[in-house]
Short mmCIF file of C-alpha atoms in Angstrom, two decimals:
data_model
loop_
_atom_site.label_atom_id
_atom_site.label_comp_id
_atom_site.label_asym_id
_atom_site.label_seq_id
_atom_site.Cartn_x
_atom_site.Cartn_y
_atom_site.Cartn_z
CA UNK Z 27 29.26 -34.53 4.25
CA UNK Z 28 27.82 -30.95 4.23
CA UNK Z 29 30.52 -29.67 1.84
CA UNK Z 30 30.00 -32.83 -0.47
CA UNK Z 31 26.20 -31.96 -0.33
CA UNK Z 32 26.55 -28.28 -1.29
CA UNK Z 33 28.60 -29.08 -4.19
CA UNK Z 34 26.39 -31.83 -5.36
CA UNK Z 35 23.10 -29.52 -4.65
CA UNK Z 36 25.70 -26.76 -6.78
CA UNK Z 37 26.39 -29.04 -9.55
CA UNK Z 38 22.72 -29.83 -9.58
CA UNK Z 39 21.61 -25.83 -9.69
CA UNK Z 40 24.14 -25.01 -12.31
CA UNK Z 41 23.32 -28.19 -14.54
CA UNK Z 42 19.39 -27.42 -14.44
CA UNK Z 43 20.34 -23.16 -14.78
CA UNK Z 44 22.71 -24.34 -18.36
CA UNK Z 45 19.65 -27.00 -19.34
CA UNK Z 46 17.37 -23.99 -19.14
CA UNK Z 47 19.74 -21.39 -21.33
CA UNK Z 48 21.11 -23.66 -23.10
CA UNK Z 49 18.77 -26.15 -25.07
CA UNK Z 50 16.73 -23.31 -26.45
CA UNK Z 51 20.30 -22.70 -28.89
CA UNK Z 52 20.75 -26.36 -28.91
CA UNK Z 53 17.25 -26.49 -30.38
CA UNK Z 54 17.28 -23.77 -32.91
CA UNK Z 55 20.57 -24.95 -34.09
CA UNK Z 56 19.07 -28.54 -34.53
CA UNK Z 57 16.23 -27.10 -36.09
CA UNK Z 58 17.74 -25.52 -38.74
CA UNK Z 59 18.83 -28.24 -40.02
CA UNK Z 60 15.75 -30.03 -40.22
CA UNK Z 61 13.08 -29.95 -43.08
CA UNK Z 62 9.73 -27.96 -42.28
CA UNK Z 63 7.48 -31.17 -42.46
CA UNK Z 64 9.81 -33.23 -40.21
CA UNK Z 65 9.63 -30.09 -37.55
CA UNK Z 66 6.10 -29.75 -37.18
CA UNK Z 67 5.20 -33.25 -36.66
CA UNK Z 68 8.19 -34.34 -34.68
CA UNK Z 69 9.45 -30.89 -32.87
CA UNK Z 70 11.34 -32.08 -29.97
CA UNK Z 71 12.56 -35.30 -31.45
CA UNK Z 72 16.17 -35.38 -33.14
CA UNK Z 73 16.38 -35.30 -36.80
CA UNK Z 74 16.60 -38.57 -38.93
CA UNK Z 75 19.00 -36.08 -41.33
CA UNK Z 76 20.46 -33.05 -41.52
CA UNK Z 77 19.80 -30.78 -44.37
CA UNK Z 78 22.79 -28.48 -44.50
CA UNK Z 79 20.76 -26.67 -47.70
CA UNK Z 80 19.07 -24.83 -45.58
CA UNK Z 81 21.72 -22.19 -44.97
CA UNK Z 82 22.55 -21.95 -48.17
CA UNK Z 83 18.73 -21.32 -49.27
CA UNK Z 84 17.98 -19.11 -46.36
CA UNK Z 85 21.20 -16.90 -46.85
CA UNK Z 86 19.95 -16.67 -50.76
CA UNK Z 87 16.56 -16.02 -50.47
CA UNK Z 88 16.88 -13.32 -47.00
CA UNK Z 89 19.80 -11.61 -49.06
CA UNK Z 90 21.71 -12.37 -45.61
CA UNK Z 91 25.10 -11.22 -47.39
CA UNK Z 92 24.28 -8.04 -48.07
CA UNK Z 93 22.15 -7.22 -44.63
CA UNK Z 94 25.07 -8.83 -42.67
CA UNK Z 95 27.36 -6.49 -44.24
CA UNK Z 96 25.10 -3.63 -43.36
CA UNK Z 97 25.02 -4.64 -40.08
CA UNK Z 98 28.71 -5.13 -39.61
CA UNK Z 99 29.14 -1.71 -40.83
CA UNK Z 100 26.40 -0.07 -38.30
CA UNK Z 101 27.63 -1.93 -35.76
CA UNK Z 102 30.91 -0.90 -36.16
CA UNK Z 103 30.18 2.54 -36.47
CA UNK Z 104 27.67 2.69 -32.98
CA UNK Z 105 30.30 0.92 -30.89
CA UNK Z 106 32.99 3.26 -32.14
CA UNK Z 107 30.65 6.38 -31.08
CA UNK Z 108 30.01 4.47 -27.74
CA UNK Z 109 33.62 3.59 -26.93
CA UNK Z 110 35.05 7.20 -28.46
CA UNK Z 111 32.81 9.52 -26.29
CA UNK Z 112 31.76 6.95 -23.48
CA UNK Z 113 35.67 7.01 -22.96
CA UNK Z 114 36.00 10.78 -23.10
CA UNK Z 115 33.07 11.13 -20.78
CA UNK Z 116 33.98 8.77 -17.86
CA UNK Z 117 37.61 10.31 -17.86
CA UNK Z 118 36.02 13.39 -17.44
CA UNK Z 119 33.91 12.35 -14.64
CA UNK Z 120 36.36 10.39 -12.93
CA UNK Z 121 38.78 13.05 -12.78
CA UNK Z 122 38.32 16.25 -13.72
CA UNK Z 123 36.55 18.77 -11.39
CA UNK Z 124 33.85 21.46 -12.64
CA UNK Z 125 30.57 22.86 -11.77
CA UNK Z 126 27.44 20.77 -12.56
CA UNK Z 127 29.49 17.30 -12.50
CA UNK Z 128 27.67 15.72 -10.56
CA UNK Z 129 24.02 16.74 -11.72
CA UNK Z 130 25.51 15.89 -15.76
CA UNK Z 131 26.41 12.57 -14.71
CA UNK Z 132 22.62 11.81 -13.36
CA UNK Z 133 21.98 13.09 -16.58
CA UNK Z 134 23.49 10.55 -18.27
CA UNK Z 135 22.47 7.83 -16.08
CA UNK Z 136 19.06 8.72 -16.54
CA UNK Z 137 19.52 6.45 -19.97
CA UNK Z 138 19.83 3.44 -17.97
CA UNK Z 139 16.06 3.72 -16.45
CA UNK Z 140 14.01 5.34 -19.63
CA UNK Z 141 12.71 2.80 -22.06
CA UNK Z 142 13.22 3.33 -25.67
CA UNK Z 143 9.28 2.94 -26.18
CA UNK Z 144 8.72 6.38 -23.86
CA UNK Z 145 10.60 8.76 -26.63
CA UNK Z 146 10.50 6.78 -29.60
CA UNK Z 147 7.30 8.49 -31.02
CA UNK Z 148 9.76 11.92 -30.21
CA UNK Z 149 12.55 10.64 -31.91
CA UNK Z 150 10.56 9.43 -35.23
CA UNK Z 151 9.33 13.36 -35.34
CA UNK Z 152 12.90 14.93 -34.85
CA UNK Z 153 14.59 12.70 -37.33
CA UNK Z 154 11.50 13.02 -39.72
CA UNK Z 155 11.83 16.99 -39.09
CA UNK Z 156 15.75 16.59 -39.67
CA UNK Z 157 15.58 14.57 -43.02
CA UNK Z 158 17.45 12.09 -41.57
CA UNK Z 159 14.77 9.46 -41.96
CA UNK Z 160 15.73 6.43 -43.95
CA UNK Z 161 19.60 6.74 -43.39
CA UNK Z 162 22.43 4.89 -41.69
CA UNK Z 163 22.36 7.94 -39.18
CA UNK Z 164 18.78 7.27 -37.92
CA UNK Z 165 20.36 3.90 -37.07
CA UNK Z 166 23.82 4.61 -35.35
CA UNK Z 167 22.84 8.28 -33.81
CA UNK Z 168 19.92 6.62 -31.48
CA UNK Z 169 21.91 3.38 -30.75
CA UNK Z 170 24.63 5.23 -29.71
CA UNK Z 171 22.78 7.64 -27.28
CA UNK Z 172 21.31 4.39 -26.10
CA UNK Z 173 23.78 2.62 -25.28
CA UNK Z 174 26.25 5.24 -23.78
CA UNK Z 175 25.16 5.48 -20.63
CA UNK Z 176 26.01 2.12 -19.66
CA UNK Z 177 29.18 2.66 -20.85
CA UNK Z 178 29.77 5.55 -19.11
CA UNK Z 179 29.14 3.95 -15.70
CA UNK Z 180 30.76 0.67 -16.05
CA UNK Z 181 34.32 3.03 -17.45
CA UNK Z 182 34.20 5.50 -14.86
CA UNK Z 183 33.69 3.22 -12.19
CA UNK Z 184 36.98 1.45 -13.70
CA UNK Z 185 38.67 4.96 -13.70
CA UNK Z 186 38.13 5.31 -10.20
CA UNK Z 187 40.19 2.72 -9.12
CA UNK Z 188 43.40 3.53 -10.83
CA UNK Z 189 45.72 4.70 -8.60
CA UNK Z 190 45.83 8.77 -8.76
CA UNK Z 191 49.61 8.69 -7.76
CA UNK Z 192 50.44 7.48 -11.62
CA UNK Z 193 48.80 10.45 -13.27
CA UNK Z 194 50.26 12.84 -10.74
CA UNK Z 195 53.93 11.71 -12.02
CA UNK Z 196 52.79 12.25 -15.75
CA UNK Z 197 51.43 15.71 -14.55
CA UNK Z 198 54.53 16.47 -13.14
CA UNK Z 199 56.57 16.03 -16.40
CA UNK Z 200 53.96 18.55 -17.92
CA UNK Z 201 50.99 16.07 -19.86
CA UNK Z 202 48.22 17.74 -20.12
CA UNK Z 203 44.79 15.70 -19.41
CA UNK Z 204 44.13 14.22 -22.63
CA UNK Z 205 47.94 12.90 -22.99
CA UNK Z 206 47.43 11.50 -19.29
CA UNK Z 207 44.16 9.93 -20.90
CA UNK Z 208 45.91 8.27 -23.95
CA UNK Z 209 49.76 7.00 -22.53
CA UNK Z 210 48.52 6.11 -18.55
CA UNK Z 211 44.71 6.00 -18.05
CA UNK Z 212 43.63 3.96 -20.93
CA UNK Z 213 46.54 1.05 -21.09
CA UNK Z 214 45.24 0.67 -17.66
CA UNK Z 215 41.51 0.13 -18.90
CA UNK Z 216 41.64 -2.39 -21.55
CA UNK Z 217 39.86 -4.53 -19.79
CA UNK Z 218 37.00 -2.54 -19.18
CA UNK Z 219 36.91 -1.25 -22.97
CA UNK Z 220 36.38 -4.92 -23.76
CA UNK Z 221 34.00 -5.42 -21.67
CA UNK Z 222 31.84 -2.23 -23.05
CA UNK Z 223 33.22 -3.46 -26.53
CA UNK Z 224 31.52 -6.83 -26.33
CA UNK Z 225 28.36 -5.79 -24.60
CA UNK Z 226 27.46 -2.57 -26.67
CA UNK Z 227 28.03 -5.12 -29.61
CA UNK Z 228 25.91 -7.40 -28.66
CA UNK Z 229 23.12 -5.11 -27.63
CA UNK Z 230 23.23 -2.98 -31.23
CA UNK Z 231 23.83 -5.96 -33.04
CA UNK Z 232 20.35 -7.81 -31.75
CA UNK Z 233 18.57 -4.22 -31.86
CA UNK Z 234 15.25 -4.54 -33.81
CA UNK Z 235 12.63 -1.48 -32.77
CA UNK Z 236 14.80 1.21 -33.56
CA UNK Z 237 15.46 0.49 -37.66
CA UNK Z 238 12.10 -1.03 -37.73
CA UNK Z 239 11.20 2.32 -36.96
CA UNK Z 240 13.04 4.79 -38.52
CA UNK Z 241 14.44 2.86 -41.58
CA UNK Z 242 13.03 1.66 -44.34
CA UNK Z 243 14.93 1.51 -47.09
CA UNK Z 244 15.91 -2.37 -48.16
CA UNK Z 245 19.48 -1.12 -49.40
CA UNK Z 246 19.87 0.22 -45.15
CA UNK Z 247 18.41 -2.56 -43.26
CA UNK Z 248 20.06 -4.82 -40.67
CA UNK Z 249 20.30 -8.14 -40.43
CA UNK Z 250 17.54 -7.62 -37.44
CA UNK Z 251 14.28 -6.00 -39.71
CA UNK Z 252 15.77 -8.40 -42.46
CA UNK Z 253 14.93 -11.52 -40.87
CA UNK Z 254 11.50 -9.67 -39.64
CA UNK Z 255 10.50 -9.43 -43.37
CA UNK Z 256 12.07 -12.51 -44.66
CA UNK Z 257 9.46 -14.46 -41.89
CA UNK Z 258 6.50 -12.56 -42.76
CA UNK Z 259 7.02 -13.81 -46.92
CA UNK Z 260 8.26 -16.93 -45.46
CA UNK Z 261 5.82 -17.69 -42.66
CA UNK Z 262 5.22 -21.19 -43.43
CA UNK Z 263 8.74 -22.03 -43.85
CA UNK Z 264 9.70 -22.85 -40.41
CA UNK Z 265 13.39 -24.12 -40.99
CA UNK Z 266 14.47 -21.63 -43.44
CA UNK Z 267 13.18 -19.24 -40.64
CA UNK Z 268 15.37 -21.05 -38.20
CA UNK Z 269 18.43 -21.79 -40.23
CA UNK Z 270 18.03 -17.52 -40.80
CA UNK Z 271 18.03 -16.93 -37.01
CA UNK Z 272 21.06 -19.38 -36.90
CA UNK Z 273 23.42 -17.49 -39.32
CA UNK Z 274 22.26 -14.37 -37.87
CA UNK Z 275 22.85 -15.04 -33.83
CA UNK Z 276 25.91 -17.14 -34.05
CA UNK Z 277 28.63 -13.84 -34.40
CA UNK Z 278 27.30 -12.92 -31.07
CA UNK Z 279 28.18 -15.93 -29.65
CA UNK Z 280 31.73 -15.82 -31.30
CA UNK Z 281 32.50 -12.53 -30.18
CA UNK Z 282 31.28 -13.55 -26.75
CA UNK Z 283 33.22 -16.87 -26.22
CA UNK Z 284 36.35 -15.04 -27.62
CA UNK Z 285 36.19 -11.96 -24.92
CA UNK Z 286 34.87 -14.00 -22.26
CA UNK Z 287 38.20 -13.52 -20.15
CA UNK Z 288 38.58 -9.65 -21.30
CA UNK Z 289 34.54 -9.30 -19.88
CA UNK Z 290 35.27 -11.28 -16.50
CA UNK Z 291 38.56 -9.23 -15.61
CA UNK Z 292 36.42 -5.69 -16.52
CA UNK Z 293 33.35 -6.56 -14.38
CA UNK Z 294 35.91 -8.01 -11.11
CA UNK Z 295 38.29 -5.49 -11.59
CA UNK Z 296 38.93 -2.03 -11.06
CA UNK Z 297 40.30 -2.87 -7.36
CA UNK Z 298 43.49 -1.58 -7.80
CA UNK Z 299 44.76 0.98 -4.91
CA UNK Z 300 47.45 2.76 -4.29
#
């Protein structure tokens, strides 16, 4: 009976936890389908039809085509930084030995714990001082230092638990570091790279204060500072607004659902022992 009761009082916790999470996205993606009128009056209550025009009006009128494929392109760009020299970084932390090590990783960890808001004001002046103002580089540069740190940890702490004993046979045929790196380290940590992958996506992808910031240009802007100014001309249309947010979050949740199992085997992993 106990066992019975702890997976019913489970069941329970995990239903209410999903009901929580999950009806918010229910409800925007219900929304957006809605007219505005029929959403104000009635905003819980299920549609009595859904207006599929409203993607088609709020991709038209937010210019979504062009700021999505801005942002696929920054995106792409950040996580390639992130992945490239988080990689490089964790390798060398994980296994090769010099002075200062230790105190460069804490360094880099440091990223974890400072806010962007504490030296955003700093970073406005630098890239104002460095021309680099309105340009896909005061995008991807900050983003990138951002967002490395994390990647650092969770790859190193992969790298650690890879057997030694397979490099030192590679090293013993005569690789050098960086061919032990490409042919044995990283086949091993595919996993993890996912993981990073998917979660430094996610996290540039949804970022909002740094091009609000630092770019203004229209041609530059993300999909992010797009929507920002496409609801301050459109305040009063509430669906558009919603069916906007829709087209905008749903990639996420693509690229999410299709690396869940690579993101679950890089956060459980990295066991492995010789």
């Amino acid at each position: 009976m106990r066992k019975i009761l702890k997976k019913v009082l489970l069941g329970v916790f995990i239903a209410i936890v999903v009901l929580i999470y999950g009806y918010p996205i229910f409800w925007m993606y219900l929304s957006s389908m809605r007219t505005t009128g029929d959403l104000i009056n009635y905003p819980l209550a299920f549609p009595t039809a859904l207006h599929w025009r409203n993607f088609v009006t709020a991709f038209n009128m937010a210019n979504l085509g062009h700021h999505f494929i801005v942002s696929v392109f920054l995106t792409t760009a950040s996580v390639s930084l992130v992945v490239i020299f988080g990689t490089l970084a964790a390798f060398s932390f994980s296994r090769l030995h010099y002075r200062g090590k230790t105190l460069l990783f804490s360094l880099f960890l440091l990223g974890l714990i400072l806010p962007v808001h504490g030296f955003l004001v700093g970073l406005f002046i630098q890239f104002r001082t460095l021309h680099l103002l309105n340009t896909i580089w005061a995008f991807i540069l900050p983003v990138s230092g951002i967002n490395i740190s994390l990647a650092i940890l969770l790859i190193k702490t992969y790298m650690d638990g890879i057997p030694r004993s397979l490099e030192e046979v590679a090293y013993l045929d005569g690789a050098k570091s960086y061919q032990v790196l490409w042919h044995v380290v990283l086949p091993l940590s595919m996993p993890i790279l996912a993981t990073v992958i998917t979660f430094t996506a996610i996290s540039i992808w949804n970022e909002f204060l740094i091009p609000f910031v630092m770019i203004q240009a229209t041609k530059i802007k993300p999909l992010t500072t797009s929507l920002y100014v496409f609801s301050t001309k459109h305040s009063a249309k509430i669906s558009l607004k919603l069916a906007a947010l829709t087209m905008i979050a749903t990639p996420m949740f693509i690229v999410y659902i299709f690396f869940q199992n690579q993101i679950q085997k890089g956060m459980t992993a990295g066991a492995l022992k010789d």
